[in-house]
XYZ file of C-alpha atoms in Angstrom:
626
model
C -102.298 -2.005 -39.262
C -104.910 0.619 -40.447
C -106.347 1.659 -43.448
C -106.491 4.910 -44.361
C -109.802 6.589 -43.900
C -112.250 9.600 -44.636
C -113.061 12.394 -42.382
C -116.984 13.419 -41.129
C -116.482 17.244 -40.457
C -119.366 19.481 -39.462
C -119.873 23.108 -38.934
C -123.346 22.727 -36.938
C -123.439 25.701 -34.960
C -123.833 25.380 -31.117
C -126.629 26.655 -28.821
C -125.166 27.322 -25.040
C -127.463 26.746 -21.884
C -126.869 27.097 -18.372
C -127.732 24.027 -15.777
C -126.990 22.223 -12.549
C -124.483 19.544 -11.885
C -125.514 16.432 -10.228
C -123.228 14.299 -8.084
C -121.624 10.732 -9.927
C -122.192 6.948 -8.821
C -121.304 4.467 -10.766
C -122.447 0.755 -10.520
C -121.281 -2.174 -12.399
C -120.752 -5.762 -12.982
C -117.257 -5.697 -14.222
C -113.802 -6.022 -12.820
C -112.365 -3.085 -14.351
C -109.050 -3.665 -12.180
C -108.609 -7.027 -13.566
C -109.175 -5.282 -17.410
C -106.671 -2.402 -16.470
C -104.158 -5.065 -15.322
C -104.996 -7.148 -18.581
C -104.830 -3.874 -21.145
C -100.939 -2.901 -19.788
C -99.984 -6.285 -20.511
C -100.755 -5.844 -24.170
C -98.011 -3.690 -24.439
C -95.836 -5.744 -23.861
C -96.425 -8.222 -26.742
C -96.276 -5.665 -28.720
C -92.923 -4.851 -28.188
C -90.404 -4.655 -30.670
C -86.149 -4.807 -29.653
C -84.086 -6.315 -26.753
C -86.931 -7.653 -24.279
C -86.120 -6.340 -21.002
C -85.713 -8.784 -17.865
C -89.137 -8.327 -16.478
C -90.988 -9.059 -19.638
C -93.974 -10.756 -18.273
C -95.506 -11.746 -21.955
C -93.009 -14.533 -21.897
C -93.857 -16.102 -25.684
C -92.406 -13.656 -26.923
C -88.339 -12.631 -27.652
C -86.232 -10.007 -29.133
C -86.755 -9.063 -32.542
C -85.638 -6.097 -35.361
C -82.453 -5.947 -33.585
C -80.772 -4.034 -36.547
C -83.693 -1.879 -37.150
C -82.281 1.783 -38.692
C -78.450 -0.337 -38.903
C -78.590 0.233 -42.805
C -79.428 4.316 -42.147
C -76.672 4.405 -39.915
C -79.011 5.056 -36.767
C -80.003 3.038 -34.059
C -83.937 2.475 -33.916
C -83.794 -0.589 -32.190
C -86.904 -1.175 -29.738
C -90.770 0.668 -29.977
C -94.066 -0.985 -30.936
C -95.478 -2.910 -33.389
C -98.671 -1.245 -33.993
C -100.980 -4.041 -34.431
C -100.788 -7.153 -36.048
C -97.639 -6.420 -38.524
C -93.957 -6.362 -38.015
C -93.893 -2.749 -38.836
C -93.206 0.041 -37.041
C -95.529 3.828 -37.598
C -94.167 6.675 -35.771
C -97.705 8.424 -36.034
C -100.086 5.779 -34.362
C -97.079 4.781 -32.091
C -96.467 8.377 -31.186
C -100.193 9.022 -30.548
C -100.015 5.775 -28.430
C -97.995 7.097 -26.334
C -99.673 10.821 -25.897
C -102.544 9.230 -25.091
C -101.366 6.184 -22.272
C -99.497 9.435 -20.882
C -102.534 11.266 -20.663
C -104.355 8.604 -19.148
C -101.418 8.890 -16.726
C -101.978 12.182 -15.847
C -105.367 12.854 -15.642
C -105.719 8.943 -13.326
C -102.298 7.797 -12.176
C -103.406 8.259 -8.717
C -105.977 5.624 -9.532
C -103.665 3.012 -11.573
C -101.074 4.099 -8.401
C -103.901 2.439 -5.997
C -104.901 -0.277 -8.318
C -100.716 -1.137 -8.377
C -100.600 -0.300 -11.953
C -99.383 2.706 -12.252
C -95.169 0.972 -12.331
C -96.192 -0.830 -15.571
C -98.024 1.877 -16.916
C -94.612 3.956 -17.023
C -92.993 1.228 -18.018
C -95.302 1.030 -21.034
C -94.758 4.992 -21.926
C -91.316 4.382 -21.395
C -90.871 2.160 -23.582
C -92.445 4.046 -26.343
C -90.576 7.505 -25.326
C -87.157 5.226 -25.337
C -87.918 4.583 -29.214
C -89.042 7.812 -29.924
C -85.756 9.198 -28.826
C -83.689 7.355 -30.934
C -85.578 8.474 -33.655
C -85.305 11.928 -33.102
C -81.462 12.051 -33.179
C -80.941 15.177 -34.977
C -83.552 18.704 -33.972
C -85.110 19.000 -37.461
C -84.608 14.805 -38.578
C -87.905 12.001 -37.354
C -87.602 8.532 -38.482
C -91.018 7.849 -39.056
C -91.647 4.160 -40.123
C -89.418 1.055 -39.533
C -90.208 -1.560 -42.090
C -92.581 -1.711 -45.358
C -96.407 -2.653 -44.576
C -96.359 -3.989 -48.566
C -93.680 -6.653 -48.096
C -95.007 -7.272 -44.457
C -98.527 -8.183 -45.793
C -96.716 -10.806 -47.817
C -95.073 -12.187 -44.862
C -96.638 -14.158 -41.967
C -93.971 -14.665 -39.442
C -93.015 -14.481 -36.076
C -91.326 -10.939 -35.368
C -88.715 -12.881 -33.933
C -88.234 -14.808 -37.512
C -88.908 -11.941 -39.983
C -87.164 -11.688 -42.840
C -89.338 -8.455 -44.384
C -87.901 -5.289 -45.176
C -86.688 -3.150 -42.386
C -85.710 0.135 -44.320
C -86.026 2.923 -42.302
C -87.812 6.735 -43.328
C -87.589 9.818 -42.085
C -88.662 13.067 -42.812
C -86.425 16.444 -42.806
C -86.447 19.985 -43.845
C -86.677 18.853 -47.849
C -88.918 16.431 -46.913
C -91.450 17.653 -44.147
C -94.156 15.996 -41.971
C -95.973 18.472 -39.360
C -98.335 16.389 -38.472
C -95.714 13.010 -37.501
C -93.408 15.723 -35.948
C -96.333 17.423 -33.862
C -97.839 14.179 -32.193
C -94.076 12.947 -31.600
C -93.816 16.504 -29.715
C -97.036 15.547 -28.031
C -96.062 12.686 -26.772
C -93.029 13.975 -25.771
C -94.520 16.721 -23.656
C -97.145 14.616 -22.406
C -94.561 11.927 -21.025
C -92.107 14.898 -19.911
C -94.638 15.564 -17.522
C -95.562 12.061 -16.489
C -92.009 11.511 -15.651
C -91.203 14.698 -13.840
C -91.668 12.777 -10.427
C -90.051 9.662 -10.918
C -87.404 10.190 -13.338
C -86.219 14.817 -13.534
C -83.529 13.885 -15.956
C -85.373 11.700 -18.226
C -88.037 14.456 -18.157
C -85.747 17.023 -19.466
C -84.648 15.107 -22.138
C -88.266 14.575 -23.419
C -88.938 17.903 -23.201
C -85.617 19.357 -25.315
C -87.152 16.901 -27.924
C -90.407 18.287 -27.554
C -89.693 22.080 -28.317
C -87.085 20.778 -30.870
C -89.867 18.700 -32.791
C -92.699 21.820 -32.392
C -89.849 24.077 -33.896
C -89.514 21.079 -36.774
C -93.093 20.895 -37.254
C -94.077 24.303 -37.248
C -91.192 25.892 -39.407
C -91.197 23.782 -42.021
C -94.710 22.668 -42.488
C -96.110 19.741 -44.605
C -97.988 16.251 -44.161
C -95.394 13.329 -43.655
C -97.053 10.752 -45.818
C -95.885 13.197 -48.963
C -92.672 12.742 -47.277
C -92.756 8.760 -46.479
C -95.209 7.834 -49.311
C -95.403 4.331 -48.254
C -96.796 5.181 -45.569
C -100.239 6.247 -47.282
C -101.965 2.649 -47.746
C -101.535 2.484 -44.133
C -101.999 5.398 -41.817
C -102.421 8.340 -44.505
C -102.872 11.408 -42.535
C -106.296 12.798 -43.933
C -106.679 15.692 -41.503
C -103.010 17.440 -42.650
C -101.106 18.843 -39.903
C -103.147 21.786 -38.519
C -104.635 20.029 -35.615
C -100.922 18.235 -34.984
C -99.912 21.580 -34.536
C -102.540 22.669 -31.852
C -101.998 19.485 -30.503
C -98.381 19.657 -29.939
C -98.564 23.346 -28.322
C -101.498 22.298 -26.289
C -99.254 19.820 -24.808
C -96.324 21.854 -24.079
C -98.086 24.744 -22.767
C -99.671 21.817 -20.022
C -95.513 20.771 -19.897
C -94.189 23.837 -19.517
C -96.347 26.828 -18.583
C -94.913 28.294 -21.082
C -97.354 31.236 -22.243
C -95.641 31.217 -26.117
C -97.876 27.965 -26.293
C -101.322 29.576 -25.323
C -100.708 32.421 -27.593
C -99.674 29.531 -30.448
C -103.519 28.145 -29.597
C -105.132 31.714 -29.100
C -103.672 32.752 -32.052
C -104.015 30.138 -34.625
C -107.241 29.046 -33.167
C -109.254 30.461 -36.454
C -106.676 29.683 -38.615
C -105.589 25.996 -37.917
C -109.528 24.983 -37.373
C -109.748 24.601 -33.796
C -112.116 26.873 -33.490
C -114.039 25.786 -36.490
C -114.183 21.953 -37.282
C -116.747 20.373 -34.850
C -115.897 16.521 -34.562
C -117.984 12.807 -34.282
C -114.466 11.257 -33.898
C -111.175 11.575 -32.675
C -108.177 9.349 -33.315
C -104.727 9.140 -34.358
C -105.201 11.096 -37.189
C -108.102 13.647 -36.170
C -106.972 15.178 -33.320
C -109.491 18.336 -33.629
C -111.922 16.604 -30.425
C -108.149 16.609 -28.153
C -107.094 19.882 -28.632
C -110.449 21.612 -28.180
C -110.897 19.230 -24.550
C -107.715 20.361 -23.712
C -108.182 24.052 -24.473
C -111.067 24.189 -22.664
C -109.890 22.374 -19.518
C -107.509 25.729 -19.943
C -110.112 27.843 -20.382
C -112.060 25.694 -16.801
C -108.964 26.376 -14.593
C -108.995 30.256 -15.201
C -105.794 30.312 -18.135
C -107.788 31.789 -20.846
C -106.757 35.789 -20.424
C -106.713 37.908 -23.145
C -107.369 34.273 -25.482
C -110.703 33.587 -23.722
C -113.410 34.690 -26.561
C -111.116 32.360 -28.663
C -110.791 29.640 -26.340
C -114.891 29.596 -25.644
C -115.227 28.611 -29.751
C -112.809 25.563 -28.318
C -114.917 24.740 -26.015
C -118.148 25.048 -28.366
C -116.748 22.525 -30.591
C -115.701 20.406 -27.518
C -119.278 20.482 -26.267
C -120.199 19.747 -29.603
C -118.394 16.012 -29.601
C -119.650 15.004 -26.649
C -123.297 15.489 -27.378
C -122.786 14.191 -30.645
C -121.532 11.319 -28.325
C -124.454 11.383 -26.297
C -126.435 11.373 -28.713
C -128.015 15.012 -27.998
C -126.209 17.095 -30.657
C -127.418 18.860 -33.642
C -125.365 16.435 -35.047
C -125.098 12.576 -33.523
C -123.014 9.682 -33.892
C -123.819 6.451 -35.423
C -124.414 3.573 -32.830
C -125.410 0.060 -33.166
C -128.529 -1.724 -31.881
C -126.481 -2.206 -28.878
C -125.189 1.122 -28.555
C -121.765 1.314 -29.887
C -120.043 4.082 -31.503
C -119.874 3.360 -35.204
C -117.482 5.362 -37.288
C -116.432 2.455 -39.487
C -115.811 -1.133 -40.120
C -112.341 -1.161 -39.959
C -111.202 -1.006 -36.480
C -113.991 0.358 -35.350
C -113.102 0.244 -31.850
C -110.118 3.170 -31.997
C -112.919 5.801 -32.228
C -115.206 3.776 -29.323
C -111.978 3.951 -26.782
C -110.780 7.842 -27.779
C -114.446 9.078 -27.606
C -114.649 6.994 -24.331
C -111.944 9.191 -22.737
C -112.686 12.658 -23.706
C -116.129 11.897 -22.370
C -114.583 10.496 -18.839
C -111.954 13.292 -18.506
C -114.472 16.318 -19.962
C -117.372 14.974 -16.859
C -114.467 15.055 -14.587
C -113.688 18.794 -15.549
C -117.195 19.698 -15.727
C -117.262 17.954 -12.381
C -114.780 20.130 -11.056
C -115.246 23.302 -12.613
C -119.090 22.980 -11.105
C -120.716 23.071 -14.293
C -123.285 21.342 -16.691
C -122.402 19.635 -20.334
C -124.552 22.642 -22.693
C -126.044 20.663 -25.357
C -128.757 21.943 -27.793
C -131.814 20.783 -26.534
C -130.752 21.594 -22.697
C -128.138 20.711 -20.483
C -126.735 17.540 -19.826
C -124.957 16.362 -16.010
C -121.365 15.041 -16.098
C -123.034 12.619 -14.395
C -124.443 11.464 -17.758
C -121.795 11.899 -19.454
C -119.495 9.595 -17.729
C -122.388 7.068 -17.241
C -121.681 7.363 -21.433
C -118.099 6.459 -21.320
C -118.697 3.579 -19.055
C -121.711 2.342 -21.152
C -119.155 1.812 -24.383
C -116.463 0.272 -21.989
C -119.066 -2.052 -20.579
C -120.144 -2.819 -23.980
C -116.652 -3.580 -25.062
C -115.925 -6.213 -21.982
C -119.197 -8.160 -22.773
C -122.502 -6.293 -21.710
C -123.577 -6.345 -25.685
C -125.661 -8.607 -27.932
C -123.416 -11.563 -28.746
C -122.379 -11.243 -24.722
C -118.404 -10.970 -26.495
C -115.844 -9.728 -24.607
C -113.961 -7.297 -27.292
C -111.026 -7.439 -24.275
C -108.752 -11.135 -25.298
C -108.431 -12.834 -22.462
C -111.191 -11.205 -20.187
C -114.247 -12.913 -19.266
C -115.275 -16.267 -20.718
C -116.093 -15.305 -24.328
C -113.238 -13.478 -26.015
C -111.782 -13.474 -29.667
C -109.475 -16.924 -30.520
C -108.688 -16.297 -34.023
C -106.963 -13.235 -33.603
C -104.998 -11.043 -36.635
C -101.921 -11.312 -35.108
C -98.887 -12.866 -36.391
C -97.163 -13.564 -33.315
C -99.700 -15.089 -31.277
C -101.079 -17.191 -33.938
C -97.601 -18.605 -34.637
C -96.685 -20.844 -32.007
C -93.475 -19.383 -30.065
C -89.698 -19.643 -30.696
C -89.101 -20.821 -27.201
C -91.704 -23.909 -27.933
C -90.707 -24.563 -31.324
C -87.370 -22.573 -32.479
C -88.467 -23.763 -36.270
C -87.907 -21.047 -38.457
C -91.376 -20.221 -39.938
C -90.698 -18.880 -43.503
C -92.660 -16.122 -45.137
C -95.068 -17.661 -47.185
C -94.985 -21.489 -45.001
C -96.600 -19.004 -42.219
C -99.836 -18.513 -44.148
C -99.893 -21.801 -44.783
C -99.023 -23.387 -41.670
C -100.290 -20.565 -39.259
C -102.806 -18.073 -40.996
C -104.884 -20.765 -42.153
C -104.881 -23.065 -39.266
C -108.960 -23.084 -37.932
C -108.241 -23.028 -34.492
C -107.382 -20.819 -31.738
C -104.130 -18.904 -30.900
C -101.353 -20.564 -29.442
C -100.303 -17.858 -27.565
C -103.189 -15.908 -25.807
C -102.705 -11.841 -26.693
C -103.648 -10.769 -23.164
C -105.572 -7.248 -22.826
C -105.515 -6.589 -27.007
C -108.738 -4.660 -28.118
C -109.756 -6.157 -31.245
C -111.478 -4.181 -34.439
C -115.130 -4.886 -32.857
C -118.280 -5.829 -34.518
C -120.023 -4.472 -37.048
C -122.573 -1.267 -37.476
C -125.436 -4.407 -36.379
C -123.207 -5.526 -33.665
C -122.036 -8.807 -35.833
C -118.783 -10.141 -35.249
C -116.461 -12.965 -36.671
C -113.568 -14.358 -35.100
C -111.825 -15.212 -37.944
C -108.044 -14.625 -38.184
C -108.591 -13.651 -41.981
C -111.156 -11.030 -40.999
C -108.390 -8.293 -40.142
C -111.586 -5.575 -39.906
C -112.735 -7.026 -36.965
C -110.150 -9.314 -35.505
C -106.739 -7.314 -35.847
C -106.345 -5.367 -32.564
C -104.128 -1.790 -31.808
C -102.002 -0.618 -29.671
C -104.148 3.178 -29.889
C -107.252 0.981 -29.099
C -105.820 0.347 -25.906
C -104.284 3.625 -24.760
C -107.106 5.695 -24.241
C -108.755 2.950 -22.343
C -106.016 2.827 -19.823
C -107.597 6.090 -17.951
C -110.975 5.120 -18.592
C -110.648 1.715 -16.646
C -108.399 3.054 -13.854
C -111.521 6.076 -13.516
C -113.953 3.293 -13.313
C -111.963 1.085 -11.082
C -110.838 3.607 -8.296
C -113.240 6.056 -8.296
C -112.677 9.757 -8.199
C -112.549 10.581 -4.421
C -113.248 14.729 -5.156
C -110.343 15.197 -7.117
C -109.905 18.502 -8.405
C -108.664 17.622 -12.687
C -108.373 21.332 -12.791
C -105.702 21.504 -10.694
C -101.559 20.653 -11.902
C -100.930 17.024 -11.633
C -99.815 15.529 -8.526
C -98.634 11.519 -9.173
C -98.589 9.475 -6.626
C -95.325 7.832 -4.864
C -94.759 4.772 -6.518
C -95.204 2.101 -3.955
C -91.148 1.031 -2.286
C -90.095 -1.830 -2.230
C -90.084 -3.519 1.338
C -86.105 -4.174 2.869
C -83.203 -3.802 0.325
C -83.280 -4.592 -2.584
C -82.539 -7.743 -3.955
C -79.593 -8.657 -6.190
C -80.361 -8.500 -9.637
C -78.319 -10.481 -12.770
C -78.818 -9.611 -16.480
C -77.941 -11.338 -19.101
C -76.718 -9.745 -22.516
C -79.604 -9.897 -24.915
C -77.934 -12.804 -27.336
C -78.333 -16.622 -27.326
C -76.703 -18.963 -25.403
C -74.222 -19.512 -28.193
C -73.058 -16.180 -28.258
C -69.061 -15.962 -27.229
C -70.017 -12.364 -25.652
C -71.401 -12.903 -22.166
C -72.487 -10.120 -20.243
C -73.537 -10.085 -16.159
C -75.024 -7.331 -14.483
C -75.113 -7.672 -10.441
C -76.197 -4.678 -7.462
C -74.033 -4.790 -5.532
C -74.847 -1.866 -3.164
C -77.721 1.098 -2.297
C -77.884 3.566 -0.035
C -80.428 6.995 -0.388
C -79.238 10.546 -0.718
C -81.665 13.709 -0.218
C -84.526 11.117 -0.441
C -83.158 9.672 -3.396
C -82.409 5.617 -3.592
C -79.096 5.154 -5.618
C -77.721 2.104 -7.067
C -74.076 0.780 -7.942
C -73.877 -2.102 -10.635
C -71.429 -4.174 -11.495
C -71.522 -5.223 -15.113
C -68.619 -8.167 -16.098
C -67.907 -9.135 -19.691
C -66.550 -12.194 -20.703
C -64.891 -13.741 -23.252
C -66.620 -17.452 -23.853
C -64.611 -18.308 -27.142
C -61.664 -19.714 -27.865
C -60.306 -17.184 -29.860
C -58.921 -13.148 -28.724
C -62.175 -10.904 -28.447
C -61.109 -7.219 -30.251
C -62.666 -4.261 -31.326
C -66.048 -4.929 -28.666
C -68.632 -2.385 -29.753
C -71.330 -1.858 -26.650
C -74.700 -0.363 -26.720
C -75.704 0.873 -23.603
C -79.312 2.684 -23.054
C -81.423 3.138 -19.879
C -77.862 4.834 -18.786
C -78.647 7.689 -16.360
C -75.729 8.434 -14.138
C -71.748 8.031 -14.384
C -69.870 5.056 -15.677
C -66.396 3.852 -15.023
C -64.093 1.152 -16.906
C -64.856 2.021 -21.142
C -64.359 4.092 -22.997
C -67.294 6.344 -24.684
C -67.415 7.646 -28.134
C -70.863 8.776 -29.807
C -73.465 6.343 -28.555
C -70.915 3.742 -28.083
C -68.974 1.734 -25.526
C -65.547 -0.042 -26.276
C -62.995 -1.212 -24.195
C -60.680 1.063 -22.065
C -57.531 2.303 -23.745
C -54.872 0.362 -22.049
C -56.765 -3.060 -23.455
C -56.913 -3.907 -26.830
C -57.837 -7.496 -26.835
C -59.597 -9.845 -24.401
C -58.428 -13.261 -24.166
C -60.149 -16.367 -24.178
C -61.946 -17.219 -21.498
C -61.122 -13.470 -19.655
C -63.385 -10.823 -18.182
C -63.278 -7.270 -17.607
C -65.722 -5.341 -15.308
C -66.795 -1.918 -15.198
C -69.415 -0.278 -12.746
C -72.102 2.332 -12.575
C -74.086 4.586 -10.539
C -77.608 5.540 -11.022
C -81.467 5.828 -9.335
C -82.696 2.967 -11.610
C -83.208 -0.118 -12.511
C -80.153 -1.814 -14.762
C -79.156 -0.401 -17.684
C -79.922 -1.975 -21.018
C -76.566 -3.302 -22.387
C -75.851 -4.940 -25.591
C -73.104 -6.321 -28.041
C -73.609 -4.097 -31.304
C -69.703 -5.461 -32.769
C -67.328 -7.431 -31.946
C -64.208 -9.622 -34.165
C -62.986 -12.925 -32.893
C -58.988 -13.283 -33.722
């Protein structure tokens, strides 16, 4: 859970040079395919809801499964941002922009590495959430939970009995900037799904305008809105770079040319054009707008926009020589040559920098140009060998030889800030851990994890590269889920290779990889415990393919396990993309058909469904036992 923090603006002007591009090698003694692999997985802890049947973090279980039940809206599922029980709709949202990105500019890479299938599962998760939480055009629920009562707590999520009030922002109560990145992301993932998924891509992107149209009509930072929010992720920038964001995102969705005019046109006025940036984050996003823009401005889009579009691209260049360390203006590294923004969680800003400097050398790359920094021109070349310096340093090339990466290499971070892996798990010890006995018991406790948080990037060392692996030390030992987004890309680049792609050109994803012969059966239980009287099975129980297109019929039976008549059975079905047979819908509900009114003891109905993915997500939300 972050702090709020200050901004470092600067309005150094730029000098612009002309140069030669050299060709790109890169070397190294890591196993960057292992640390992709390893930085998916996080996800997956982090995940908050009905755990789906491939959950491969197996410590942990469902949890806030009446989240947004006392606002009358279902916001069951998402991510925990980081080491809390709480749910922020700005860092998650940004989470999600940027794995998506990642996606887009290397998903060939993570597709040839055999992690591209879990890195849409990990967007899809997020995009689910955000979704639900969108379920009016100008309403966002933006937090899930209170970070004051949480930081009283240490439990489990699966035990937690914190608040789980849910706020939202509206016309009377704005937030540009939480409605832009949730557009963002929505654009973003719009276009990562457009392959695999064309109806689940459409959906994103009605949410997408609908959220831009929110954001930009009725303008005004969400943390005025959903004031608890401020001791936690206060949004210092405002919304003006939101805003850029968001239409920078759904001009690269949609080709729409409304969007480029929004970024030609309000370049001056919104700061693009002016604010030259040592950091980018989920809360600056000044550095990923003006990247963006000038990718545009690369692949020929400018137009009549491209004297506006060239200050983009000034202020671009600017970050990464202030990244280089070749800018009228530098970052702050360590000794060891680390990015240094701030104590706190200092390793957001090393991962985000990371990737605009791997994605900008890949567009200089293509576009056949030089980086133009003050003093002379810089190669991508250089550039990337950058990016890869700062992951190196993060998987252990650095003083203390620590691996910043849990569970990678030898010498990682035990004492993580992390409530659920430093509480031993439900399914080894179903104990109830109570708020305050979990500081006591767990918090406390000098010793290492029980349950190892796979792939989490922790807070990082300090500005002399010291470090503490201290649970208690939540500045350097509490890890994000935007730490590990950006780093998704960066990994898969360094991994794979780039082969001579051209990033100028649209996105092309790979196929994901078939799966060889039919396949196989598949049962799914209803998210509940074994003493629930609801039972729920879910079987295939035939495929065939259609235009290219594998379809699926399932056969979903309910049963009645009690010894009492089952009435009024309330379902919750998501995941749902094709036509069901057997209940009857109303709203976002299931119930049973008309002609039956009860189920008796010990009795089972069945109904069926068609669709081109994997089960459907089905749940018991009500249910009376007669």
């Amino acid at each position: 859970m972050e702090k709020f923090v200050g901004l470092c603006f600067s309005m150094a002007p730029l000098f612009l040079l002309l140069g030669f591009v050299a060709p790109i090698a890169l070397a190294g003694g890591h196993d960057y395919g292992q640390a992709l692999s390893k930085s998916i997985l996080f996800f997956e802890a982090q995940r908050s809801g009905y755990l789906p049947r491939n959950q491969r973090v197996q410590w942990r279980g469902n949890s806030g499964l009446s989240d947004g039940k006392i606002s009358g809206v279902d916001l069951v599922g998402g991510y925990y941002d980081a080491g809390d029980n709480v749910k922020f709709g700005l860092p998650m949202a940004f989470t999600i922009t940027m794995m998506s990105w990642s996606i887009l500019e290397y998903g060939r890479q993570m597709g040839a590495s055999g992690e591209l299938g879990h890195a849409l599962d990990a967007v899809k998760w997020g995009t689910d959430y955000l979704i639900k939480a969108h379920p009016e055009p100008y309403v966002l629920y933006g937090e899930v939970g209170d970070g004051n009562t949480d930081h009283y707590c240490w439990q489990r999520p699966e035990d937690m009995t914190t608040s789980r009030a849910a706020y939202k922002i509206d016309p009377s109560h704005p937030g540009s900037d939480l409605a832009g990145e949730t557009a963002a992301a929505m654009a973003a993932a719009s276009i990562v799904f457009r392959r695999y998924n064309p109806s689940y891509s459409a959906e994103l992107l009605k949410h997408a305008y609908q959220l831009f149209d929110f954001a930009d009509k009725y303008r005004g930072k969400y943390d005025s809105s959903i004031t608890i929010a401020q001791k936690y992720y206060r949004s210092v920038s405002g919304y003006a770079d939101e805003l850029l964001w968001a239409a920078a995102w759904l001009y690269k969705a949609t080709n729409n040319q409304y969007y480029l005019n929004y970024l030609g046109n309000n370049g001056d006025a919104l700061g693009g054009t002016d604010w030259a940036m040592t950091e980018f984050g989920w809360d600056v996003k000044y550095a990923g707008v003006q990247t963006l823009v000038a990718k545009f401005l690369m692949a020929g889009k400018g137009g009549r926009h491209t004297p506006v579009f060239e200050r983009y691209q000034e202020k671009a260049e600017f970050f990464m020589c202030s990244c280089l360390g070749k800018g009228s203006r530098n970052a702050q590294k360590t000794p060891g040559g680390l990015i240094f923004r701030q104590r706190w969680n200092n390793m957001q800003f090393v991962t985000s920098a990371s990737f605009l400097a791997t994605v900008y050398s890949d567009y200089l790359i293509s576009a056949g140009k030089p980086l133009r920094c003050p003093y002379g021109n810089v190669s991508p070349a250089e550039l990337l060998s950058f990016a890869k310096s700062q992951v190196d340093y993060i998987l252990g090339d650095n003083p203390r030889a620590t691996s910043y990466m849990v569970g990678y290499g030898n010498n990682y971070p035990r004492q993580v800030h992390h409530r659920a892996s430093s509480i031993v798990s439900y399914k080894v010890n179903p104990s109830f851990v109570s708020c305050r006995g979990g500081y006591a018991t767990w918090f406390s406790r000098k010793a290492s994890d029980p349950n190892l948080l796979t792939g989490a990037i922790v807070g990082g060392p300090d500005a002399y590269d010291n470090f503490a692996d201290q649970r208690d030390n939540y500045e350097q030992t509490e890890p994000a889920t935007y730490n590990n987004a950006p780093l998704l890309g960066i990994l898969a680049r360094l991994h794979a290779g780039h082969s001579g792609y051209n990033q100028l050109l649209p996105v092309e994803l790979p196929a994901l990889k078939p799966v060889a012969g039919n396949p196989k059966p598949v049962v799914k239980r209803a998210p509940a415990s074994s003493a629930s009287p609801v039972a729920i099975t879910q079987k295939l129980t035939a495929s065939w393919v259609h235009n290219g297109k594998t379809y699926y019929r399932y056969s979903t039976t309910i049963t009645n396990k009690s010894s009492k008549n089952l009435k009024n059975l309330k379902l919750y079905i998501s995941e749902l993309y094709g036509p069901l047979w057997g209940l009857t819908k109303s709203g976002n509900s299931y119930f049973f058909p008309a002609w039956i009114n009860t189920l008796a003891a010990g009795k089972s109905i069945e109904f069926v469904y068609i669709h081109s993915s994997s089960p459907a997500k089905v749940s018991v939300s009500n249910y009376n036992l007669v």
